[in-house]
PDB file of C-alpha atoms in Angstrom:
ATOM      1  CA  MET A   1      61.421  35.956  56.928  1.00 36.00           C
ATOM      2  CA  GLN A   2      62.335  35.686  53.447  1.00 41.00           C
ATOM      3  CA  ARG A   3      58.909  35.264  52.240  1.00 41.00           C
ATOM      4  CA  SER A   4      57.675  38.399  54.367  1.00 42.00           C
ATOM      5  CA  GLU A   5      60.638  40.252  52.354  1.00 43.00           C
ATOM      6  CA  ARG A   6      59.181  39.364  49.091  1.00 45.00           C
ATOM      7  CA  ILE A   7      55.723  40.351  49.953  1.00 46.00           C
ATOM      8  CA  ASP A   8      57.070  43.711  51.332  1.00 79.00           C
ATOM      9  CA  ARG A   9      58.932  44.280  48.058  1.00 82.00           C
ATOM     10  CA  VAL A  10      55.886  43.607  46.168  1.00 81.00           C
ATOM     11  CA  GLU A  11      53.954  46.225  48.160  1.00 85.00           C
ATOM     12  CA  LEU A  12      56.570  48.735  47.632  1.00 88.00           C
ATOM     13  CA  MET A  13      56.328  48.300  43.955  1.00 86.00           C
ATOM     14  CA  ARG A  14      52.613  48.199  43.915  1.00 85.00           C
ATOM     15  CA  THR A  15      52.890  51.687  46.010  1.00 89.00           C
ATOM     16  CA  PHE A  16      55.482  52.859  43.471  1.00 90.00           C
ATOM     17  CA  VAL A  17      53.439  52.281  40.364  1.00 87.00           C
ATOM     18  CA  ARG A  18      50.360  53.915  42.070  1.00 86.00           C
ATOM     19  CA  ILE A  19      52.192  56.947  42.667  1.00 89.00           C
ATOM     20  CA  VAL A  20      53.222  57.330  39.109  1.00 87.00           C
ATOM     21  CA  GLU A  21      49.814  56.503  37.748  1.00 82.00           C
ATOM     22  CA  ALA A  22      47.987  58.713  40.225  1.00 83.00           C
ATOM     23  CA  GLY A  23      50.368  61.681  39.784  1.00 84.00           C
ATOM     24  CA  SER A  24      51.097  62.202  43.182  1.00 86.00           C
ATOM     25  CA  LEU A  25      51.767  60.879  46.662  1.00 88.00           C
ATOM     26  CA  SER A  26      48.575  62.309  47.886  1.00 87.00           C
ATOM     27  CA  ALA A  27      46.561  60.981  45.206  1.00 86.00           C
ATOM     28  CA  ALA A  28      48.384  57.449  45.686  1.00 86.00           C
ATOM     29  CA  ALA A  29      47.473  57.365  49.325  1.00 88.00           C
ATOM     30  CA  LYS A  30      43.858  58.188  48.835  1.00 86.00           C
ATOM     31  CA  GLN A  31      43.559  55.365  46.385  1.00 82.00           C
ATOM     32  CA  LEU A  32      45.478  53.187  48.381  1.00 84.00           C
ATOM     33  CA  GLU A  33      43.384  54.100  51.355  1.00 83.00           C
ATOM     34  CA  THR A  34      46.449  54.944  53.605  1.00 88.00           C
ATOM     35  CA  THR A  35      48.216  58.082  54.636  1.00 90.00           C
ATOM     36  CA  GLN A  36      50.575  60.143  52.606  1.00 89.00           C
ATOM     37  CA  ALA A  37      53.351  59.514  54.926  1.00 90.00           C
ATOM     38  CA  THR A  38      53.149  55.790  54.483  1.00 90.00           C
ATOM     39  CA  VAL A  39      53.113  56.138  50.711  1.00 90.00           C
ATOM     40  CA  SER A  40      56.314  58.379  51.092  1.00 89.00           C
ATOM     41  CA  ARG A  41      58.021  56.024  53.509  1.00 90.00           C
ATOM     42  CA  ARG A  42      57.328  53.156  50.969  1.00 90.00           C
ATOM     43  CA  LEU A  43      58.956  55.231  48.391  1.00 91.00           C
ATOM     44  CA  GLN A  44      61.956  55.861  50.411  1.00 89.00           C
ATOM     45  CA  SER A  45      62.236  52.232  51.072  1.00 89.00           C
ATOM     46  CA  LEU A  46      61.994  51.242  47.499  1.00 89.00           C
ATOM     47  CA  GLU A  47      64.633  53.720  46.570  1.00 89.00           C
ATOM     48  CA  SER A  48      67.161  52.663  49.426  1.00 88.00           C
ATOM     49  CA  LEU A  49      66.465  48.943  48.308  1.00 87.00           C
ATOM     50  CA  LEU A  50      67.585  49.729  44.958  1.00 88.00           C
ATOM     51  CA  GLY A  51      70.072  52.495  45.574  1.00 88.00           C
ATOM     52  CA  VAL A  52      68.710  54.768  43.095  1.00 89.00           C
ATOM     53  CA  ARG A  53      66.691  57.934  43.023  1.00 90.00           C
ATOM     54  CA  LEU A  54      63.169  57.225  41.337  1.00 91.00           C
ATOM     55  CA  ILE A  55      61.222  60.499  41.412  1.00 90.00           C
ATOM     56  CA  LEU A  56      62.362  64.076  41.615  1.00 87.00           C
ATOM     57  CA  ARG A  57      59.787  65.984  43.635  1.00 78.00           C
ATOM     58  CA  THR A  58      59.416  69.779  44.136  1.00 73.00           C
ATOM     59  CA  THR A  59      56.633  71.769  45.720  1.00 68.00           C
ATOM     60  CA  HIS A  60      54.142  71.689  42.716  1.00 73.00           C
ATOM     61  CA  ALA A  61      55.520  68.837  40.649  1.00 77.00           C
ATOM     62  CA  MET A  62      56.704  65.254  40.369  1.00 84.00           C
ATOM     63  CA  LYS A  63      59.046  63.601  37.692  1.00 86.00           C
ATOM     64  CA  LEU A  64      60.622  60.226  37.272  1.00 88.00           C
ATOM     65  CA  THR A  65      64.329  59.855  36.671  1.00 90.00           C
ATOM     66  CA  ASP A  66      65.560  57.492  33.969  1.00 89.00           C
ATOM     67  CA  ASP A  67      66.098  55.017  36.676  1.00 89.00           C
ATOM     68  CA  GLY A  68      62.478  55.605  37.758  1.00 88.00           C
ATOM     69  CA  GLU A  69      60.947  55.186  34.564  1.00 88.00           C
ATOM     70  CA  ARG A  70      62.892  51.819  33.968  1.00 88.00           C
ATOM     71  CA  CYS A  71      61.628  50.687  37.592  1.00 89.00           C
ATOM     72  CA  TYR A  72      58.092  51.565  36.773  1.00 87.00           C
ATOM     73  CA  GLN A  73      58.356  49.407  33.640  1.00 84.00           C
ATOM     74  CA  HIS A  74      59.768  46.329  35.449  1.00 84.00           C
ATOM     75  CA  ALA A  75      57.452  46.956  38.532  1.00 85.00           C
ATOM     76  CA  GLY A  76      54.207  46.539  36.074  1.00 79.00           C
ATOM     77  CA  ARG A  77      55.906  43.203  34.835  1.00 77.00           C
ATOM     78  CA  VAL A  78      56.550  42.151  38.247  1.00 80.00           C
ATOM     79  CA  ILE A  79      53.203  43.060  39.652  1.00 77.00           C
ATOM     80  CA  ASP A  80      51.104  41.189  36.652  1.00 71.00           C
ATOM     81  CA  SER A  81      53.216  38.101  37.398  1.00 73.00           C
ATOM     82  CA  TRP A  82      52.551  38.254  41.081  1.00 73.00           C
ATOM     83  CA  LEU A  83      48.721  38.891  40.489  1.00 69.00           C
ATOM     84  CA  ALA A  84      48.753  35.709  38.072  1.00 65.00           C
ATOM     85  CA  LEU A  85      50.439  33.674  40.967  1.00 69.00           C
ATOM     86  CA  GLU A  86      47.832  34.791  43.371  1.00 65.00           C
ATOM     87  CA  ASP A  87      44.918  33.815  41.071  1.00 63.00           C
ATOM     88  CA  GLU A  88      46.535  30.653  40.402  1.00 59.00           C
ATOM     89  CA  MET A  89      47.452  29.513  44.115  1.00 61.00           C
ATOM     90  CA  GLY A  90      44.253  31.158  45.259  1.00 57.00           C
ATOM     91  CA  HIS A  91      42.028  29.235  42.756  1.00 52.00           C
ATOM     92  CA  ALA A  92      40.453  32.717  41.966  1.00 46.00           C
ATOM     93  CA  GLU A  93      39.965  31.150  38.325  1.00 54.00           C
ATOM     94  CA  ASP A  94      36.844  29.748  39.614  1.00 59.00           C
ATOM     95  CA  GLU A  95      35.897  32.435  42.260  1.00 73.00           C
ATOM     96  CA  PRO A  96      37.341  36.082  41.645  1.00 81.00           C
ATOM     97  CA  VAL A  97      38.177  38.003  44.674  1.00 80.00           C
ATOM     98  CA  GLY A  98      39.379  41.622  45.514  1.00 82.00           C
ATOM     99  CA  VAL A  99      37.914  44.696  44.443  1.00 87.00           C
ATOM    100  CA  LEU A 100      36.659  45.569  40.787  1.00 91.00           C
ATOM    101  CA  ARG A 101      36.482  49.230  40.060  1.00 91.00           C
ATOM    102  CA  VAL A 102      34.022  50.300  37.308  1.00 93.00           C
ATOM    103  CA  ARG A 103      32.989  53.331  35.722  1.00 91.00           C
ATOM    104  CA  ALA A 104      29.587  53.362  34.323  1.00 90.00           C
ATOM    105  CA  PRO A 105      27.167  56.162  32.618  1.00 88.00           C
ATOM    106  CA  HIS A 106      24.685  57.373  34.924  1.00 85.00           C
ATOM    107  CA  ALA A 107      21.538  56.037  32.825  1.00 81.00           C
ATOM    108  CA  PHE A 108      22.765  52.547  32.706  1.00 80.00           C
ATOM    109  CA  GLY A 109      24.567  52.407  35.831  1.00 83.00           C
ATOM    110  CA  GLN A 110      21.559  53.200  37.971  1.00 85.00           C
ATOM    111  CA  GLU A 111      18.787  51.563  35.878  1.00 81.00           C
ATOM    112  CA  GLN A 112      19.622  49.062  32.935  1.00 83.00           C
ATOM    113  CA  LEU A 113      22.813  47.349  34.910  1.00 88.00           C
ATOM    114  CA  LEU A 114      21.884  47.027  38.457  1.00 89.00           C
ATOM    115  CA  GLU A 115      20.189  43.704  38.184  1.00 90.00           C
ATOM    116  CA  PRO A 116      22.854  41.991  36.321  1.00 91.00           C
ATOM    117  CA  LEU A 117      25.423  43.481  38.542  1.00 93.00           C
ATOM    118  CA  THR A 118      23.559  42.186  41.631  1.00 94.00           C
ATOM    119  CA  GLN A 119      23.478  38.482  40.272  1.00 93.00           C
ATOM    120  CA  PHE A 120      27.208  38.876  39.553  1.00 94.00           C
ATOM    121  CA  LEU A 121      27.977  39.819  43.029  1.00 94.00           C
ATOM    122  CA  ASN A 122      25.690  37.190  44.491  1.00 94.00           C
ATOM    123  CA  ARG A 123      27.591  34.656  42.249  1.00 92.00           C
ATOM    124  CA  TYR A 124      30.859  35.506  43.594  1.00 90.00           C
ATOM    125  CA  PRO A 125      30.373  36.337  47.338  1.00 90.00           C
ATOM    126  CA  ARG A 126      34.494  37.059  47.584  1.00 86.00           C
ATOM    127  CA  LEU A 127      34.108  39.877  45.202  1.00 89.00           C
ATOM    128  CA  THR A 128      33.653  43.468  45.724  1.00 91.00           C
ATOM    129  CA  VAL A 129      32.667  46.036  43.106  1.00 94.00           C
ATOM    130  CA  GLU A 130      33.120  49.935  43.377  1.00 92.00           C
ATOM    131  CA  TRP A 131      30.314  51.111  41.065  1.00 94.00           C
ATOM    132  CA  MET A 132      31.152  54.732  39.973  1.00 90.00           C
ATOM    133  CA  LEU A 133      28.680  56.488  37.792  1.00 89.00           C
ATOM    134  CA  ASN A 134      30.080  59.212  35.483  1.00 82.00           C
ATOM    135  CA  ASP A 135      29.525  60.072  31.813  1.00 75.00           C
ATOM    136  CA  ARG A 136      33.286  61.456  31.342  1.00 75.00           C
ATOM    137  CA  SER A 137      35.694  59.388  29.576  1.00 74.00           C
ATOM    138  CA  ALA A 138      37.853  57.239  32.205  1.00 72.00           C
ATOM    139  CA  ASP A 139      41.292  58.125  32.931  1.00 74.00           C
ATOM    140  CA  PHE A 140      42.179  54.527  34.213  1.00 76.00           C
ATOM    141  CA  MET A 141      45.636  55.402  35.578  1.00 66.00           C
ATOM    142  CA  SER A 142      45.200  58.491  37.733  1.00 68.00           C
ATOM    143  CA  GLU A 143      41.366  57.558  38.877  1.00 75.00           C
ATOM    144  CA  ASN A 144      42.680  53.669  39.638  1.00 77.00           C
ATOM    145  CA  ILE A 145      39.678  52.292  37.404  1.00 86.00           C
ATOM    146  CA  ASP A 146      39.797  48.757  35.926  1.00 89.00           C
ATOM    147  CA  CYS A 147      37.205  49.079  33.313  1.00 91.00           C
ATOM    148  CA  ALA A 148      34.622  51.562  31.873  1.00 91.00           C
ATOM    149  CA  ILE A 149      31.462  50.936  30.322  1.00 91.00           C
ATOM    150  CA  ARG A 150      31.273  53.767  27.285  1.00 89.00           C
ATOM    151  CA  VAL A 151      28.294  54.450  25.151  1.00 87.00           C
ATOM    152  CA  GLY A 152      28.683  56.267  21.813  1.00 83.00           C
ATOM    153  CA  ALA A 153      32.108  57.504  22.713  1.00 69.00           C
ATOM    154  CA  GLU A 154      35.277  57.598  20.515  1.00 70.00           C
ATOM    155  CA  ILE A 155      37.508  55.093  21.870  1.00 71.00           C
ATOM    156  CA  ASP A 156      41.130  55.572  22.657  1.00 75.00           C
ATOM    157  CA  PRO A 157      43.306  53.255  20.489  1.00 76.00           C
ATOM    158  CA  ALA A 158      45.530  52.536  23.467  1.00 76.00           C
ATOM    159  CA  THR A 159      42.910  50.779  25.541  1.00 84.00           C
ATOM    160  CA  VAL A 160      41.007  47.440  24.854  1.00 88.00           C
ATOM    161  CA  SER A 161      37.539  48.097  23.395  1.00 89.00           C
ATOM    162  CA  ILE A 162      35.158  45.175  23.460  1.00 91.00           C
ATOM    163  CA  LEU A 163      31.679  45.995  21.574  1.00 91.00           C
ATOM    164  CA  LEU A 164      28.972  44.824  23.636  1.00 91.00           C
ATOM    165  CA  ALA A 165      25.806  46.015  22.204  1.00 91.00           C
ATOM    166  CA  GLU A 166      23.771  48.945  20.563  1.00 92.00           C
ATOM    167  CA  VAL A 167      21.500  51.507  21.697  1.00 91.00           C
ATOM    168  CA  PRO A 168      18.727  52.536  19.411  1.00 93.00           C
ATOM    169  CA  ARG A 169      17.653  56.291  19.650  1.00 95.00           C
ATOM    170  CA  CYS A 170      14.333  57.981  18.283  1.00 96.00           C
ATOM    171  CA  ILE A 171      13.104  61.354  18.059  1.00 97.00           C
ATOM    172  CA  VAL A 172      10.556  62.394  20.571  1.00 98.00           C
ATOM    173  CA  ALA A 173       8.337  65.695  21.573  1.00 98.00           C
ATOM    174  CA  ALA A 174       5.444  66.292  23.732  1.00 98.00           C
ATOM    175  CA  PRO A 175       2.028  66.722  22.181  1.00 98.00           C
ATOM    176  CA  GLU A 176       1.433  70.044  23.610  1.00 97.00           C
ATOM    177  CA  LEU A 177       4.534  71.164  21.729  1.00 97.00           C
ATOM    178  CA  LEU A 178       3.734  69.652  18.437  1.00 97.00           C
ATOM    179  CA  ALA A 179       0.162  71.299  18.666  1.00 96.00           C
ATOM    180  CA  ARG A 180       1.859  74.787  18.441  1.00 95.00           C
ATOM    181  CA  PHE A 181       3.582  73.816  14.880  1.00 95.00           C
ATOM    182  CA  ASP A 182       2.671  72.571  11.704  1.00 94.00           C
ATOM    183  CA  PRO A 183       2.785  68.732  11.129  1.00 94.00           C
ATOM    184  CA  VAL A 184       6.064  67.091  10.979  1.00 95.00           C
ATOM    185  CA  GLN A 185       5.899  65.187   7.677  1.00 94.00           C
ATOM    186  CA  SER A 186       9.589  65.340   6.602  1.00 95.00           C
ATOM    187  CA  PRO A 187      12.823  65.432   8.453  1.00 96.00           C
ATOM    188  CA  GLN A 188      13.558  69.061   7.021  1.00 96.00           C
ATOM    189  CA  ALA A 189      10.266  70.410   9.129  1.00 96.00           C
ATOM    190  CA  LEU A 190      12.256  69.325  12.399  1.00 97.00           C
ATOM    191  CA  SER A 191      14.614  72.461  11.982  1.00 96.00           C
ATOM    192  CA  ALA A 192      11.661  74.774  12.657  1.00 95.00           C
ATOM    193  CA  LEU A 193      10.958  73.260  16.214  1.00 97.00           C
ATOM    194  CA  PRO A 194      12.644  74.017  19.426  1.00 97.00           C
ATOM    195  CA  TRP A 195      15.200  71.607  20.633  1.00 97.00           C
ATOM    196  CA  VAL A 196      16.612  69.911  23.665  1.00 97.00           C
ATOM    197  CA  ALA A 197      20.375  69.008  22.894  1.00 96.00           C
ATOM    198  CA  LEU A 198      22.069  66.045  24.625  1.00 94.00           C
ATOM    199  CA  ASN A 199      25.373  67.470  23.738  1.00 91.00           C
ATOM    200  CA  SER A 200      27.015  64.491  24.483  1.00 87.00           C
ATOM    201  CA  PHE A 201      26.066  63.191  21.054  1.00 91.00           C
ATOM    202  CA  TYR A 202      24.452  66.152  19.142  1.00 93.00           C
ATOM    203  CA  ARG A 203      24.516  69.887  19.401  1.00 93.00           C
ATOM    204  CA  GLN A 204      23.653  71.914  16.536  1.00 95.00           C
ATOM    205  CA  HIS A 205      22.419  69.312  14.107  1.00 96.00           C
ATOM    206  CA  ILE A 206      21.249  65.631  14.120  1.00 96.00           C
ATOM    207  CA  GLU A 207      22.113  63.232  11.382  1.00 95.00           C
ATOM    208  CA  LEU A 208      18.941  60.441  10.241  1.00 96.00           C
ATOM    209  CA  TYR A 209      19.237  57.405   8.469  1.00 94.00           C
ATOM    210  CA  THR A 210      16.338  55.559   6.565  1.00 92.00           C
ATOM    211  CA  ASP A 211      16.262  52.302   4.991  1.00 84.00           C
ATOM    212  CA  GLY A 212      18.258  51.579   1.978  1.00 73.00           C
ATOM    213  CA  GLU A 213      20.519  54.841   2.665  1.00 76.00           C
ATOM    214  CA  THR A 214      23.841  54.657   3.913  1.00 81.00           C
ATOM    215  CA  GLN A 215      24.600  58.566   4.058  1.00 89.00           C
ATOM    216  CA  PRO A 216      22.798  60.432   6.806  1.00 92.00           C
ATOM    217  CA  LEU A 217      20.548  63.350   6.285  1.00 95.00           C
ATOM    218  CA  ARG A 218      21.976  66.254   8.132  1.00 96.00           C
ATOM    219  CA  ILE A 219      19.262  68.495   9.801  1.00 96.00           C
ATOM    220  CA  PRO A 220      20.240  71.769  11.503  1.00 97.00           C
ATOM    221  CA  ILE A 221      18.608  72.358  15.068  1.00 96.00           C
ATOM    222  CA  SER A 222      18.280  75.129  17.492  1.00 93.00           C
ATOM    223  CA  PRO A 223      18.449  74.013  20.982  1.00 96.00           C
ATOM    224  CA  ARG A 224      16.769  75.708  23.845  1.00 96.00           C
ATOM    225  CA  LEU A 225      18.525  73.769  26.238  1.00 97.00           C
ATOM    226  CA  SER A 226      21.658  71.934  26.136  1.00 96.00           C
ATOM    227  CA  THR A 227      22.737  69.311  28.515  1.00 95.00           C
ATOM    228  CA  ASP A 228      24.902  66.384  28.990  1.00 89.00           C
ATOM    229  CA  SER A 229      22.224  64.205  31.013  1.00 90.00           C
ATOM    230  CA  LEU A 230      20.057  61.938  29.437  1.00 90.00           C
ATOM    231  CA  TYR A 231      17.505  62.216  32.201  1.00 91.00           C
ATOM    232  CA  VAL A 232      17.281  65.985  31.903  1.00 94.00           C
ATOM    233  CA  THR A 233      16.791  65.636  28.079  1.00 96.00           C
ATOM    234  CA  ARG A 234      13.973  63.267  28.744  1.00 96.00           C
ATOM    235  CA  LYS A 235      12.211  65.368  31.245  1.00 97.00           C
ATOM    236  CA  SER A 236      12.499  68.530  29.291  1.00 97.00           C
ATOM    237  CA  ALA A 237      11.009  66.913  26.327  1.00 97.00           C
ATOM    238  CA  LEU A 238       8.026  65.859  28.656  1.00 98.00           C
ATOM    239  CA  THR A 239       7.559  69.538  29.599  1.00 97.00           C
ATOM    240  CA  GLY A 240       7.293  70.501  26.057  1.00 97.00           C
ATOM    241  CA  LEU A 241      10.266  72.304  26.104  1.00 97.00           C
ATOM    242  CA  GLY A 242      11.794  71.012  22.873  1.00 97.00           C
ATOM    243  CA  VAL A 243      12.164  67.971  20.626  1.00 98.00           C
ATOM    244  CA  ALA A 244      14.904  65.527  21.586  1.00 97.00           C
ATOM    245  CA  VAL A 245      16.803  62.662  20.305  1.00 97.00           C
ATOM    246  CA  VAL A 246      17.090  59.899  23.177  1.00 95.00           C
ATOM    247  CA  SER A 247      17.957  56.321  23.796  1.00 92.00           C
ATOM    248  CA  SER A 248      14.407  54.327  22.915  1.00 92.00           C
ATOM    249  CA  TRP A 249      14.582  52.240  26.207  1.00 90.00           C
ATOM    250  CA  THR A 250      14.082  55.549  28.310  1.00 91.00           C
ATOM    251  CA  VAL A 251      10.663  56.787  26.535  1.00 94.00           C
ATOM    252  CA  GLU A 252       9.035  53.389  25.743  1.00 92.00           C
ATOM    253  CA  GLU A 253       6.514  53.773  28.330  1.00 94.00           C
ATOM    254  CA  ASP A 254       6.259  57.589  27.452  1.00 96.00           C
ATOM    255  CA  ILE A 255       5.166  56.961  23.997  1.00 96.00           C
ATOM    256  CA  ARG A 256       2.654  54.132  24.886  1.00 96.00           C
ATOM    257  CA  ALA A 257       1.229  56.309  27.518  1.00 97.00           C
ATOM    258  CA  GLY A 258       1.052  59.252  24.977  1.00 97.00           C
ATOM    259  CA  ARG A 259       3.272  61.682  26.890  1.00 97.00           C
ATOM    260  CA  LEU A 260       5.528  61.722  24.091  1.00 97.00           C
ATOM    261  CA  VAL A 261       5.149  61.253  20.192  1.00 97.00           C
ATOM    262  CA  HIS A 262       7.487  59.082  18.389  1.00 97.00           C
ATOM    263  CA  LEU A 263       8.377  61.762  15.402  1.00 97.00           C
ATOM    264  CA  LEU A 264       9.185  60.214  11.696  1.00 96.00           C
ATOM    265  CA  PRO A 265       9.824  56.519  12.834  1.00 95.00           C
ATOM    266  CA  GLU A 266      10.885  55.846   9.169  1.00 95.00           C
ATOM    267  CA  TRP A 267      14.027  58.101   9.917  1.00 94.00           C
ATOM    268  CA  GLN A 268      16.338  56.976  12.792  1.00 90.00           C
ATOM    269  CA  PRO A 269      19.405  58.501  14.361  1.00 94.00           C
ATOM    270  CA  ALA A 270      22.235  56.213  14.336  1.00 92.00           C
ATOM    271  CA  ALA A 271      22.399  53.598  17.241  1.00 92.00           C
ATOM    272  CA  LEU A 272      24.971  54.282  19.511  1.00 91.00           C
ATOM    273  CA  PRO A 273      27.669  51.552  20.334  1.00 92.00           C
ATOM    274  CA  VAL A 274      28.054  50.096  23.882  1.00 91.00           C
ATOM    275  CA  HIS A 275      31.780  49.299  24.721  1.00 91.00           C
ATOM    276  CA  LEU A 276      33.529  47.888  27.659  1.00 92.00           C
ATOM    277  CA  VAL A 277      37.032  49.676  27.962  1.00 91.00           C
ATOM    278  CA  TYR A 278      40.083  48.688  29.968  1.00 89.00           C
ATOM    279  CA  PRO A 279      43.681  49.586  29.682  1.00 85.00           C
ATOM    280  CA  TRP A 280      45.851  47.357  27.931  1.00 80.00           C
ATOM    281  CA  SER A 281      48.045  44.923  30.090  1.00 73.00           C
ATOM    282  CA  ARG A 282      50.036  41.745  30.249  1.00 66.00           C
ATOM    283  CA  TYR A 283      47.622  40.237  32.601  1.00 71.00           C
ATOM    284  CA  TYR A 284      44.003  40.640  33.683  1.00 80.00           C
ATOM    285  CA  PRO A 285      42.819  39.306  37.014  1.00 82.00           C
ATOM    286  CA  ALA A 286      40.058  36.876  37.272  1.00 85.00           C
ATOM    287  CA  ARG A 287      37.645  39.604  38.396  1.00 88.00           C
ATOM    288  CA  LEU A 288      37.866  41.550  35.273  1.00 90.00           C
ATOM    289  CA  ARG A 289      37.752  38.656  33.252  1.00 89.00           C
ATOM    290  CA  ARG A 290      34.362  37.346  34.697  1.00 91.00           C
ATOM    291  CA  PHE A 291      33.072  40.969  34.638  1.00 94.00           C
ATOM    292  CA  LEU A 292      33.648  40.768  30.815  1.00 93.00           C
ATOM    293  CA  GLU A 293      32.262  37.635  30.438  1.00 92.00           C
ATOM    294  CA  MET A 294      29.157  38.737  32.227  1.00 92.00           C
ATOM    295  CA  MET A 295      28.872  41.896  30.302  1.00 92.00           C
ATOM    296  CA  ARG A 296      29.141  40.259  26.846  1.00 90.00           C
ATOM    297  CA  GLU A 297      26.168  37.834  27.881  1.00 90.00           C
ATOM    298  CA  VAL A 298      23.992  40.017  29.285  1.00 89.00           C
ATOM    299  CA  MET A 299      24.380  43.323  27.669  1.00 87.00           C
ATOM    300  CA  PRO A 300      22.567  42.455  24.259  1.00 85.00           C
ATOM    301  CA  GLU A 301      19.642  40.727  26.121  1.00 84.00           C
ATOM    302  CA  ILE A 302      18.882  44.061  28.297  1.00 83.00           C
ATOM    303  CA  ALA A 303      15.689  45.798  27.393  1.00 71.00           C
ATOM    304  CA  GLY A 304      16.272  48.447  24.965  1.00 76.00           C
ATOM    305  CA  MET A 305      19.570  47.145  23.692  1.00 82.00           C
ATOM    306  CA  ARG A 306      20.386  45.115  20.903  1.00 85.00           C
ATOM    307  CA  LYS A 307      23.262  43.122  19.382  1.00 85.00           C
ATOM    308  CA  PRO A 308      25.535  45.203  17.154  1.00 82.00           C
ATOM    309  CA  LEU A 309      24.373  44.983  13.442  1.00 69.00           C
ATOM    310  CA  ALA A 310      27.837  44.090  12.453  1.00 56.00           C
ATOM    311  CA  GLN A 311      27.568  40.689  14.572  1.00 50.00           C
ATOM    312  CA  LYS A 312      24.161  39.718  13.181  1.00 46.00           C
ATOM    313  CA  ARG A 313      25.446  39.345   9.708  1.00 37.00           C
TER     314      ARG A 313
END
């Protein structure tokens, strides 16, 4: 009986932490895959157990009390300790278990990373991965995400960020588009061409580097189309709509087949860093540690990736 009570209390604290981080009882219920009534009942049980009010609720808002804030901090430490104990007693150091929730960019997530992810899951049969494809920054708390793979994004200093690899990029255009303009013999000539802007990384100008130069050359551009999709950018370039800067791995075959032309290969946009990002915690479960180990190993070896230049020196 005592053991059951301790387990119940851990579950109450887990639910309370999820309410706080999700921002509402309904969001917490969705993430915990239970009902809002169950979440509400657990909150009331924890408040009754502690003899304090933890959350003030109105129709449209939720706010932690001072006691609730202290409980949230303590509950996080208790849950971390409990997870560490579960890992140790369950021997999860050798075989991670449970659900790992990962956010990845669309392009990587449905192309480059599927094979290593499959191998990872085959290696650990007791592990489940929720593979969520989205190019937006991850809100770890409200979305209940364990880690995120980010390409070229500014990193939140409040998170842990591990540099995994770099993605080289290149300038490409369809031959039929180039046939309508004077030959592109210098970076400045790019301004005269129509463009497709991948607005996650460039909008009204591009910055190019050449060997021996540390400062970029900034070239203004006039986009006909602006998008946040790498695939739309590539396909629009293939139709001849405009010039584009894209990740080199996405157009290698197009360039070999003559469908696209690699413009000014001596001038390159900066490679994009690839990070694995996760929230700071006192304890990380084995499933996250093993995933990080796998990503560090395979990411620089994936086609189109390379080791960060800083790590090569």
